[in-house]
mmCIF file of C-alpha atoms in Angstrom:
data_model
loop_
_atom_site.group_PDB
_atom_site.id
_atom_site.type_symbol
_atom_site.label_atom_id
_atom_site.label_comp_id
_atom_site.label_asym_id
_atom_site.label_seq_id
_atom_site.Cartn_x
_atom_site.Cartn_y
_atom_site.Cartn_z
ATOM 1 C CA MET K 512 201.549 -0.895 -49.599
ATOM 2 C CA THR K 513 198.880 1.884 -49.073
ATOM 3 C CA ARG K 514 197.162 3.020 -52.470
ATOM 4 C CA VAL K 515 196.447 6.672 -52.827
ATOM 5 C CA PHE K 516 194.247 8.246 -55.391
ATOM 6 C CA SER K 517 193.690 11.765 -56.410
ATOM 7 C CA GLY K 518 193.115 13.910 -59.505
ATOM 8 C CA VAL K 519 192.772 17.344 -60.894
ATOM 9 C CA LYS K 520 189.651 18.719 -63.087
ATOM 10 C CA PRO K 521 190.535 20.598 -66.195
ATOM 11 C CA THR K 522 187.961 23.126 -65.714
ATOM 12 C CA GLY K 523 190.250 26.001 -65.361
ATOM 13 C CA HIS K 524 193.818 26.921 -65.121
ATOM 14 C CA LEU K 525 195.465 25.104 -61.984
ATOM 15 C CA THR K 526 196.053 27.670 -59.012
ATOM 16 C CA LEU K 527 198.544 28.194 -56.047
ATOM 17 C CA GLY K 528 195.620 26.528 -54.107
ATOM 18 C CA ASN K 529 195.899 23.597 -56.191
ATOM 19 C CA TYR K 530 199.842 23.493 -55.552
ATOM 20 C CA LEU K 531 200.157 24.258 -52.010
ATOM 21 C CA GLY K 532 196.911 22.015 -51.096
ATOM 22 C CA ALA K 533 197.840 19.042 -52.966
ATOM 23 C CA MET K 534 200.047 18.831 -55.730
ATOM 24 C CA ARG K 535 203.491 19.690 -53.540
ATOM 25 C CA ARG K 536 202.454 17.004 -51.117
ATOM 26 C CA TRP K 537 201.628 14.374 -53.802
ATOM 27 C CA ALA K 538 205.316 14.955 -55.104
ATOM 28 C CA ALA K 539 207.286 15.374 -51.929
ATOM 29 C CA VAL K 540 205.418 12.423 -49.743
ATOM 30 C CA ASP K 541 202.715 10.671 -51.445
ATOM 31 C CA GLN K 542 204.383 9.366 -54.518
ATOM 32 C CA HIS K 543 207.402 8.255 -52.212
ATOM 33 C CA GLU K 544 205.292 6.519 -49.424
ATOM 34 C CA ALA K 545 202.411 4.927 -51.095
ATOM 35 C CA GLU K 546 201.447 3.077 -54.366
ATOM 36 C CA ALA K 547 200.069 6.473 -55.769
ATOM 37 C CA LEU K 548 197.531 7.405 -58.948
ATOM 38 C CA PHE K 549 197.233 10.770 -60.020
ATOM 39 C CA CYS K 550 194.499 11.449 -62.544
ATOM 40 C CA VAL K 551 193.301 14.338 -65.005
ATOM 41 C CA VAL K 552 189.678 13.908 -64.243
ATOM 42 C CA ASP K 553 188.408 14.896 -67.663
ATOM 43 C CA LEU K 554 184.956 13.336 -67.334
ATOM 44 C CA HIS K 555 184.244 15.434 -64.337
ATOM 45 C CA ALA K 556 184.794 18.648 -66.613
ATOM 46 C CA LEU K 557 181.652 17.612 -68.911
ATOM 47 C CA THR K 558 179.281 18.284 -66.034
ATOM 48 C CA VAL K 559 178.924 22.044 -67.155
ATOM 49 C CA ASP K 560 178.796 24.029 -70.059
ATOM 50 C CA HIS K 561 182.362 23.571 -71.826
ATOM 51 C CA ASP K 562 184.189 24.259 -75.086
ATOM 52 C CA PRO K 563 185.496 20.721 -76.068
ATOM 53 C CA ALA K 564 188.766 22.270 -77.387
ATOM 54 C CA ARG K 565 189.299 23.879 -74.062
ATOM 55 C CA VAL K 566 188.836 20.810 -72.034
ATOM 56 C CA ARG K 567 191.391 18.988 -74.439
ATOM 57 C CA ARG K 568 193.750 22.009 -74.090
ATOM 58 C CA LEU K 569 193.723 22.152 -70.185
ATOM 59 C CA SER K 570 193.635 18.457 -69.839
ATOM 60 C CA ARG K 571 197.187 18.405 -71.366
ATOM 61 C CA GLN K 572 198.186 21.274 -69.431
ATOM 62 C CA SER K 573 197.001 19.920 -66.215
ATOM 63 C CA ALA K 574 199.036 16.769 -66.938
ATOM 64 C CA THR K 575 202.160 18.738 -67.873
ATOM 65 C CA LEU K 576 201.858 20.855 -64.644
ATOM 66 C CA LEU K 577 201.417 17.395 -62.570
ATOM 67 C CA LEU K 578 204.920 16.388 -63.984
ATOM 68 C CA ALA K 579 206.285 19.910 -63.669
ATOM 69 C CA ALA K 580 205.328 19.839 -60.125
ATOM 70 C CA GLY K 581 207.520 16.582 -59.463
ATOM 71 C CA LEU K 582 205.562 13.634 -60.037
ATOM 72 C CA ASP K 583 207.729 10.973 -61.282
ATOM 73 C CA PRO K 584 206.164 8.308 -63.848
ATOM 74 C CA GLU K 585 208.715 6.020 -62.051
ATOM 75 C CA LEU K 586 207.168 6.208 -58.867
ATOM 76 C CA CYS K 587 203.511 6.869 -59.501
ATOM 77 C CA THR K 588 201.035 6.438 -62.118
ATOM 78 C CA VAL K 589 199.689 9.611 -64.114
ATOM 79 C CA PHE K 590 197.122 9.122 -66.561
ATOM 80 C CA VAL K 591 193.912 10.816 -68.074
ATOM 81 C CA GLN K 592 190.520 9.476 -66.613
ATOM 82 C CA SER K 593 188.733 8.986 -69.890
ATOM 83 C CA HIS K 594 191.515 6.693 -71.466
ATOM 84 C CA VAL K 595 190.384 4.043 -68.747
ATOM 85 C CA ASP K 596 186.995 2.893 -69.703
ATOM 86 C CA GLU K 597 186.651 1.150 -65.918
ATOM 87 C CA HIS K 598 185.767 4.506 -64.648
ATOM 88 C CA ALA K 599 182.541 4.848 -66.370
ATOM 89 C CA ARG K 600 182.061 1.021 -66.405
ATOM 90 C CA LEU K 601 181.804 1.218 -62.533
ATOM 91 C CA SER K 602 180.063 4.451 -62.290
ATOM 92 C CA TYR K 603 176.823 3.327 -63.610
ATOM 93 C CA VAL K 604 177.125 0.056 -61.452
ATOM 94 C CA LEU K 605 177.499 2.378 -58.310
ATOM 95 C CA GLU K 606 174.618 4.358 -59.554
ATOM 96 C CA CYS K 607 172.405 1.575 -59.109
ATOM 97 C CA VAL K 608 173.558 1.202 -55.180
ATOM 98 C CA ALA K 609 173.353 5.125 -54.531
ATOM 99 C CA THR K 610 170.215 6.940 -53.879
ATOM 100 C CA ASP K 611 168.690 9.855 -55.427
ATOM 101 C CA GLY K 612 168.533 11.516 -51.918
ATOM 102 C CA GLU K 613 171.977 11.061 -51.384
ATOM 103 C CA MET K 614 173.031 12.587 -54.718
ATOM 104 C CA ARG K 615 170.638 15.883 -53.809
ATOM 105 C CA ARG K 616 172.249 16.257 -50.492
ATOM 106 C CA MET K 617 175.662 16.778 -51.970
ATOM 107 C CA ILE K 618 176.546 20.510 -50.828
ATOM 108 C CA GLN K 619 177.976 21.299 -54.527
ATOM 109 C CA TYR K 620 175.284 20.134 -56.459
ATOM 110 C CA LYS K 621 172.726 22.029 -54.354
ATOM 111 C CA GLU K 622 174.677 25.129 -54.566
ATOM 112 C CA LYS K 623 175.194 25.044 -58.177
ATOM 113 C CA ALA K 624 171.469 23.965 -58.890
ATOM 114 C CA ALA K 625 170.194 26.757 -56.832
ATOM 115 C CA ARG K 626 172.288 29.138 -58.739
ATOM 116 C CA GLU K 627 171.066 28.050 -62.022
ATOM 117 C CA GLN K 628 167.290 28.080 -61.033
ATOM 118 C CA ARG K 629 167.718 31.508 -59.995
ATOM 119 C CA ARG K 630 169.193 32.462 -63.307
ATOM 120 C CA GLY K 631 165.962 30.704 -64.920
ATOM 121 C CA GLY K 632 168.045 27.586 -66.072
ATOM 122 C CA SER K 633 168.857 24.125 -65.201
ATOM 123 C CA VAL K 634 171.980 21.911 -64.656
ATOM 124 C CA ARG K 635 172.953 18.910 -66.315
ATOM 125 C CA LEU K 636 172.053 15.483 -64.932
ATOM 126 C CA SER K 637 175.737 14.709 -64.662
ATOM 127 C CA LEU K 638 176.232 17.187 -62.093
ATOM 128 C CA LEU K 639 173.751 15.397 -60.058
ATOM 129 C CA THR K 640 175.609 11.805 -60.496
ATOM 130 C CA TYR K 641 179.123 12.972 -60.613
ATOM 131 C CA PRO K 642 179.968 12.229 -57.027
ATOM 132 C CA VAL K 643 179.109 8.547 -57.879
ATOM 133 C CA LEU K 644 181.530 8.670 -60.904
ATOM 134 C CA MET K 645 184.086 10.248 -58.244
ATOM 135 C CA ALA K 646 183.409 6.933 -56.008
ATOM 136 C CA ALA K 647 184.304 4.978 -59.014
ATOM 137 C CA ASP K 648 187.427 6.585 -59.611
ATOM 138 C CA ILE K 649 188.332 5.741 -55.989
ATOM 139 C CA LEU K 650 186.869 2.405 -55.808
ATOM 140 C CA ALA K 651 188.023 0.976 -58.851
ATOM 141 C CA TYR K 652 191.611 1.159 -57.802
ATOM 142 C CA GLY K 653 191.193 -0.081 -54.403
ATOM 143 C CA ALA K 654 192.624 3.261 -52.713
ATOM 144 C CA ASP K 655 192.884 3.223 -48.990
ATOM 145 C CA VAL K 656 193.552 7.136 -48.993
ATOM 146 C CA VAL K 657 192.082 10.002 -50.727
ATOM 147 C CA PRO K 658 193.992 13.304 -49.779
ATOM 148 C CA VAL K 659 191.545 16.061 -50.299
ATOM 149 C CA GLY K 660 190.479 19.426 -49.167
ATOM 150 C CA ASP K 661 187.456 20.242 -46.899
ATOM 151 C CA ASP K 662 185.230 20.921 -49.710
ATOM 152 C CA GLN K 663 185.358 17.549 -51.023
ATOM 153 C CA ARG K 664 185.486 15.279 -47.917
ATOM 154 C CA GLN K 665 181.568 14.685 -48.372
ATOM 155 C CA HIS K 666 182.271 13.111 -51.678
ATOM 156 C CA VAL K 667 185.029 10.490 -50.049
ATOM 157 C CA GLU K 668 182.320 9.952 -47.274
ATOM 158 C CA LEU K 669 179.925 9.113 -50.221
ATOM 159 C CA ALA K 670 182.515 6.499 -51.809
ATOM 160 C CA ARG K 671 183.032 5.029 -48.285
ATOM 161 C CA ASP K 672 179.182 4.683 -48.069
ATOM 162 C CA LEU K 673 178.785 3.130 -51.573
ATOM 163 C CA ALA K 674 181.752 0.698 -50.929
ATOM 164 C CA VAL K 675 180.221 -0.409 -47.680
ATOM 165 C CA ARG K 676 176.482 -0.844 -48.946
ATOM 166 C CA PHE K 677 177.957 -2.834 -52.061
ATOM 167 C CA ASN K 678 180.028 -5.084 -49.780
ATOM 168 C CA GLN K 679 177.250 -5.713 -47.516
ATOM 169 C CA ARG K 680 174.664 -6.619 -50.254
ATOM 170 C CA TYR K 681 176.670 -8.426 -52.924
ATOM 171 C CA GLY K 682 179.998 -9.653 -51.260
ATOM 172 C CA HIS K 683 183.202 -7.954 -49.999
ATOM 173 C CA THR K 684 184.588 -6.372 -53.196
ATOM 174 C CA PHE K 685 185.530 -2.847 -52.452
ATOM 175 C CA VAL K 686 188.197 -1.209 -50.071
ATOM 176 C CA VAL K 687 186.469 1.441 -47.949
ATOM 177 C CA PRO K 688 188.785 4.355 -48.374
ATOM 178 C CA ARG K 689 189.290 7.348 -46.124
ATOM 179 C CA ALA K 690 190.144 10.781 -46.712
ATOM 180 C CA THR K 691 193.132 12.528 -45.170
ATOM 181 C CA ARG K 692 193.614 16.426 -45.150
ATOM 182 C CA PRO K 693 196.830 18.133 -45.818
ATOM 183 C CA GLY K 694 198.196 20.470 -43.180
ATOM 184 C CA VAL K 695 198.591 24.158 -43.387
ATOM 185 C CA ALA K 696 197.623 26.052 -46.619
ATOM 186 C CA ALA K 697 195.212 23.145 -47.393
ATOM 187 C CA ARG K 698 192.518 25.645 -48.677
ATOM 188 C CA VAL K 699 194.243 28.620 -50.058
ATOM 189 C CA MET K 700 191.506 31.354 -50.129
ATOM 190 C CA ASN K 701 190.788 33.898 -52.964
ATOM 191 C CA LEU K 702 192.960 37.149 -52.539
ATOM 192 C CA GLN K 703 189.917 39.476 -53.320
ATOM 193 C CA ALA K 704 187.475 37.468 -51.244
ATOM 194 C CA PRO K 705 189.092 35.399 -48.367
ATOM 195 C CA ALA K 706 185.924 33.952 -47.518
ATOM 196 C CA SER K 707 186.111 31.934 -50.861
ATOM 197 C CA LYS K 708 188.058 29.317 -52.091
ATOM 198 C CA MET K 709 191.055 30.280 -54.536
ATOM 199 C CA GLY K 710 189.125 28.068 -57.506
ATOM 200 C CA LYS K 711 190.389 27.548 -60.782
ATOM 201 C CA SER K 712 186.913 27.587 -62.705
ATOM 202 C CA ASP K 713 187.140 31.603 -62.607
ATOM 203 C CA ASP K 714 189.405 32.080 -65.255
ATOM 204 C CA VAL K 715 189.807 35.977 -64.873
ATOM 205 C CA GLY K 716 190.196 37.873 -61.354
ATOM 206 C CA PRO K 717 192.916 39.307 -59.480
ATOM 207 C CA GLY K 718 192.278 37.209 -56.422
ATOM 208 C CA ILE K 719 193.615 34.021 -58.138
ATOM 209 C CA VAL K 720 197.271 33.307 -58.586
ATOM 210 C CA TYR K 721 197.876 30.934 -61.312
ATOM 211 C CA LEU K 722 200.640 28.446 -61.612
ATOM 212 C CA LEU K 723 201.967 29.841 -64.881
ATOM 213 C CA ASP K 724 201.362 33.435 -64.131
ATOM 214 C CA GLU K 725 204.428 35.509 -64.593
ATOM 215 C CA PRO K 726 206.329 36.728 -61.559
ATOM 216 C CA ASP K 727 205.201 40.590 -61.940
ATOM 217 C CA VAL K 728 201.707 39.105 -62.358
ATOM 218 C CA VAL K 729 201.931 37.117 -59.044
ATOM 219 C CA ARG K 730 203.621 40.238 -57.198
ATOM 220 C CA LYS K 731 200.810 42.596 -58.344
ATOM 221 C CA LYS K 732 197.942 40.064 -57.362
ATOM 222 C CA VAL K 733 199.367 39.533 -53.874
ATOM 223 C CA MET K 734 200.174 43.105 -53.263
ATOM 224 C CA ARG K 735 196.507 44.055 -54.110
ATOM 225 C CA ALA K 736 195.068 41.390 -51.607
ATOM 226 C CA VAL K 737 192.417 42.355 -49.767
ATOM 227 C CA THR K 738 193.076 42.654 -46.080
ATOM 228 C CA ASP K 739 191.416 43.404 -42.810
ATOM 229 C CA SER K 740 190.256 46.390 -40.639
ATOM 230 C CA GLY K 741 192.924 47.664 -38.032
ATOM 231 C CA ARG K 742 196.913 47.411 -38.317
ATOM 232 C CA GLU K 743 198.230 44.864 -36.299
ATOM 233 C CA VAL K 744 199.235 42.021 -38.139
ATOM 234 C CA VAL K 745 197.610 38.687 -36.048
ATOM 235 C CA TYR K 746 196.883 35.410 -37.288
ATOM 236 C CA ASP K 747 192.936 35.174 -36.663
ATOM 237 C CA ARG K 748 191.271 32.925 -39.272
ATOM 238 C CA GLU K 749 187.722 34.040 -38.208
ATOM 239 C CA ASP K 750 188.101 37.741 -37.440
ATOM 240 C CA ARG K 751 191.054 38.525 -39.838
ATOM 241 C CA PRO K 752 190.576 36.251 -42.824
ATOM 242 C CA GLY K 753 192.574 38.292 -45.416
ATOM 243 C CA LEU K 754 195.507 38.472 -43.118
ATOM 244 C CA ALA K 755 195.244 34.845 -42.161
ATOM 245 C CA ASN K 756 195.390 33.800 -45.865
ATOM 246 C CA LEU K 757 198.264 35.766 -46.455
ATOM 247 C CA LEU K 758 200.074 34.421 -43.517
ATOM 248 C CA GLU K 759 199.269 30.847 -44.254
ATOM 249 C CA ILE K 760 200.399 31.163 -47.837
ATOM 250 C CA LEU K 761 203.735 32.703 -46.407
ATOM 251 C CA ALA K 762 203.811 29.848 -43.939
ATOM 252 C CA ALA K 763 203.320 27.305 -46.704
ATOM 253 C CA CYS K 764 205.882 28.635 -49.293
ATOM 254 C CA ALA K 765 208.636 29.676 -46.907
ATOM 255 C CA GLY K 766 208.232 27.794 -44.021
ATOM 256 C CA GLY K 767 207.390 28.281 -40.383
ATOM 257 C CA ARG K 768 203.650 28.681 -38.429
ATOM 258 C CA PRO K 769 201.263 31.818 -39.543
ATOM 259 C CA GLU K 770 200.768 32.318 -35.741
ATOM 260 C CA GLU K 771 204.669 32.732 -35.293
ATOM 261 C CA LEU K 772 205.101 34.804 -38.475
ATOM 262 C CA ALA K 773 202.358 37.164 -37.602
ATOM 263 C CA GLY K 774 204.598 38.374 -34.744
ATOM 264 C CA THR K 775 207.538 38.968 -36.953
ATOM 265 C CA TYR K 776 205.570 42.018 -39.057
ATOM 266 C CA THR K 777 204.523 45.550 -37.778
ATOM 267 C CA SER K 778 202.827 46.435 -41.528
ATOM 268 C CA TYR K 779 200.585 44.904 -44.096
ATOM 269 C CA GLY K 780 202.953 45.912 -46.727
ATOM 270 C CA ASP K 781 206.293 43.967 -45.630
ATOM 271 C CA LEU K 782 203.842 40.892 -45.382
ATOM 272 C CA LYS K 783 202.465 41.402 -48.845
ATOM 273 C CA LYS K 784 205.922 41.924 -50.272
ATOM 274 C CA ASP K 785 207.678 38.901 -48.504
ATOM 275 C CA THR K 786 204.535 36.820 -49.261
ATOM 276 C CA ALA K 787 204.784 37.838 -52.937
ATOM 277 C CA GLU K 788 208.514 36.985 -53.135
ATOM 278 C CA ALA K 789 207.743 33.690 -51.348
ATOM 279 C CA VAL K 790 205.050 32.698 -54.047
ATOM 280 C CA VAL K 791 207.320 33.699 -56.854
ATOM 281 C CA GLU K 792 210.138 31.579 -55.833
ATOM 282 C CA VAL K 793 207.737 28.584 -55.179
ATOM 283 C CA LEU K 794 206.628 28.873 -58.543
ATOM 284 C CA ARG K 795 209.904 29.343 -60.503
ATOM 285 C CA PRO K 796 210.922 25.907 -60.795
ATOM 286 C CA LEU K 797 207.672 24.421 -61.332
ATOM 287 C CA GLN K 798 207.408 26.863 -64.502
ATOM 288 C CA GLU K 799 210.742 26.252 -65.616
ATOM 289 C CA ARG K 800 210.188 22.575 -65.761
ATOM 290 C CA HIS K 801 206.686 23.310 -67.408
ATOM 291 C CA LYS K 802 208.499 24.800 -70.277
ATOM 292 C CA GLU K 803 210.934 22.096 -70.656
ATOM 293 C CA LEU K 804 208.090 19.467 -70.832
ATOM 294 C CA CYS K 805 206.107 21.651 -73.319
ATOM 295 C CA ALA K 806 209.304 21.652 -75.642
ATOM 296 C CA ASP K 807 209.032 17.731 -75.642
ATOM 297 C CA PRO K 808 205.371 16.906 -75.805
ATOM 298 C CA ALA K 809 206.100 13.124 -77.102
ATOM 299 C CA TYR K 810 207.251 12.509 -73.278
ATOM 300 C CA VAL K 811 204.308 13.820 -71.787
ATOM 301 C CA GLU K 812 201.930 11.423 -74.300
ATOM 302 C CA GLY K 813 204.264 8.675 -73.489
ATOM 303 C CA VAL K 814 203.589 9.135 -69.838
ATOM 304 C CA LEU K 815 199.854 9.433 -70.266
ATOM 305 C CA ARG K 816 199.974 6.452 -72.255
ATOM 306 C CA ASP K 817 202.049 4.132 -70.204
ATOM 307 C CA GLY K 818 199.896 5.348 -67.183
ATOM 308 C CA ALA K 819 196.680 4.803 -68.652
ATOM 309 C CA GLU K 820 197.608 0.958 -69.224
ATOM 310 C CA ARG K 821 199.121 0.467 -65.813
ATOM 311 C CA ALA K 822 195.714 2.161 -64.415
ATOM 312 C CA ARG K 823 193.817 -0.290 -66.623
ATOM 313 C CA GLY K 824 195.382 -3.262 -65.371
ATOM 314 C CA MET K 825 195.061 -2.123 -61.655
ATOM 315 C CA ALA K 826 191.263 -1.370 -62.134
ATOM 316 C CA ARG K 827 189.760 -3.938 -64.396
ATOM 317 C CA PRO K 828 189.941 -6.898 -61.818
ATOM 318 C CA THR K 829 188.188 -4.780 -59.099
ATOM 319 C CA VAL K 830 185.380 -3.574 -61.716
ATOM 320 C CA ASP K 831 184.930 -7.213 -63.440
ATOM 321 C CA ALA K 832 184.600 -8.363 -59.817
ATOM 322 C CA ALA K 833 181.724 -5.704 -59.207
ATOM 323 C CA TYR K 834 180.225 -6.693 -62.341
ATOM 324 C CA ARG K 835 179.803 -10.409 -61.349
ATOM 325 C CA ALA K 836 178.928 -9.569 -57.917
ATOM 326 C CA ILE K 837 176.062 -7.586 -58.734
ATOM 327 C CA GLY K 838 174.673 -10.192 -61.109
ATOM 328 C CA LEU K 839 175.846 -9.037 -64.716
ATOM 329 C CA LEU K 840 176.657 -12.245 -67.014
ATOM 330 C CA PRO K 841 180.472 -12.272 -67.840
ATOM 331 C CA ALA K 842 181.154 -11.619 -71.507
ATOM 332 C CA VAL K 843 182.782 -14.633 -73.511
ATOM 333 C CA ALA K 844 185.668 -14.379 -75.916
ATOM 334 C CA GLU K 845 187.036 -16.903 -78.603
ATOM 335 C CA THR K 846 190.557 -18.075 -77.801
ATOM 336 C CA ALA K 847 192.589 -20.399 -79.916
ATOM 337 C CA GLY K 848 189.254 -22.029 -81.220
ATOM 338 C CA ALA K 849 187.554 -22.358 -77.634
ATOM 339 C CA VAL K 850 185.046 -20.070 -76.170
ATOM 340 C CA VAL K 851 186.123 -18.912 -72.784
ATOM 341 C CA ALA K 852 184.280 -16.333 -70.172
ATOM 342 C CA VAL K 853 186.270 -13.289 -69.653
#
């Protein structure tokens, strides 16, 4: 059975983009058609300046929202990255296979490092090396498929390169994964800056719809969305990005194709109203389920505990094999008076 791995980073509140671009497909398709693992990748949240209490709070909220979105622990494995030591164990081994040049070519590192340099500061070393940790996240589980947006494809390509290089040098150890891209609305854009992704790291801003926004807040944000010059409602991602973003959101929430939906509107106002209501209705069941789960924290904790145990059992054989292949001496343990290699 195909194995799928994906995750969310608790650096901000999850957004409509996270849901339409990934989480909804995970619940509707991936957990039913594959052996699926979904992870709150909290170690990745440490690559930037952060408040420890906030990371813990967002990690719990992210896990709860994954369940509220429809992930079923009977069908898939839901866990927190730091609860499974194999991620960090494998990351260092892969750092010994990766090169400095590969890391410095990563687009996100280049952009963030340049931005900090302009401010007179510098980034953490972990920001440079975290694509290797991401590769470890994937390779530890022998994942065949990694569903990602366009901005993460480079990282999956790195995981593929490291897997191939390790296999060639030290013997076949890793499955070589491939990235898959969801369909419409795979990359929801900021309502106020449609050239930019609707990212969760920016905690304020009228252009970002968060999954736990109240309905009136959602309506206000959508109604204030930036559109483009001209009066005709057309779908043109290049020249009319604001309208295209609204049409893609509407298509993802209510069904249909953006190109066809454009022909049914004669005004921006009507398009915005329908898009706002479609978003509210899509988020309604998720928000109701989230409220139920928050009232039962023991259930969420149990899911994460069981998920980590299951994930550990999947990852440990592969990581142990990588340790042996690269030349590390196996650990020994005493069992019933005898010393055995483990």
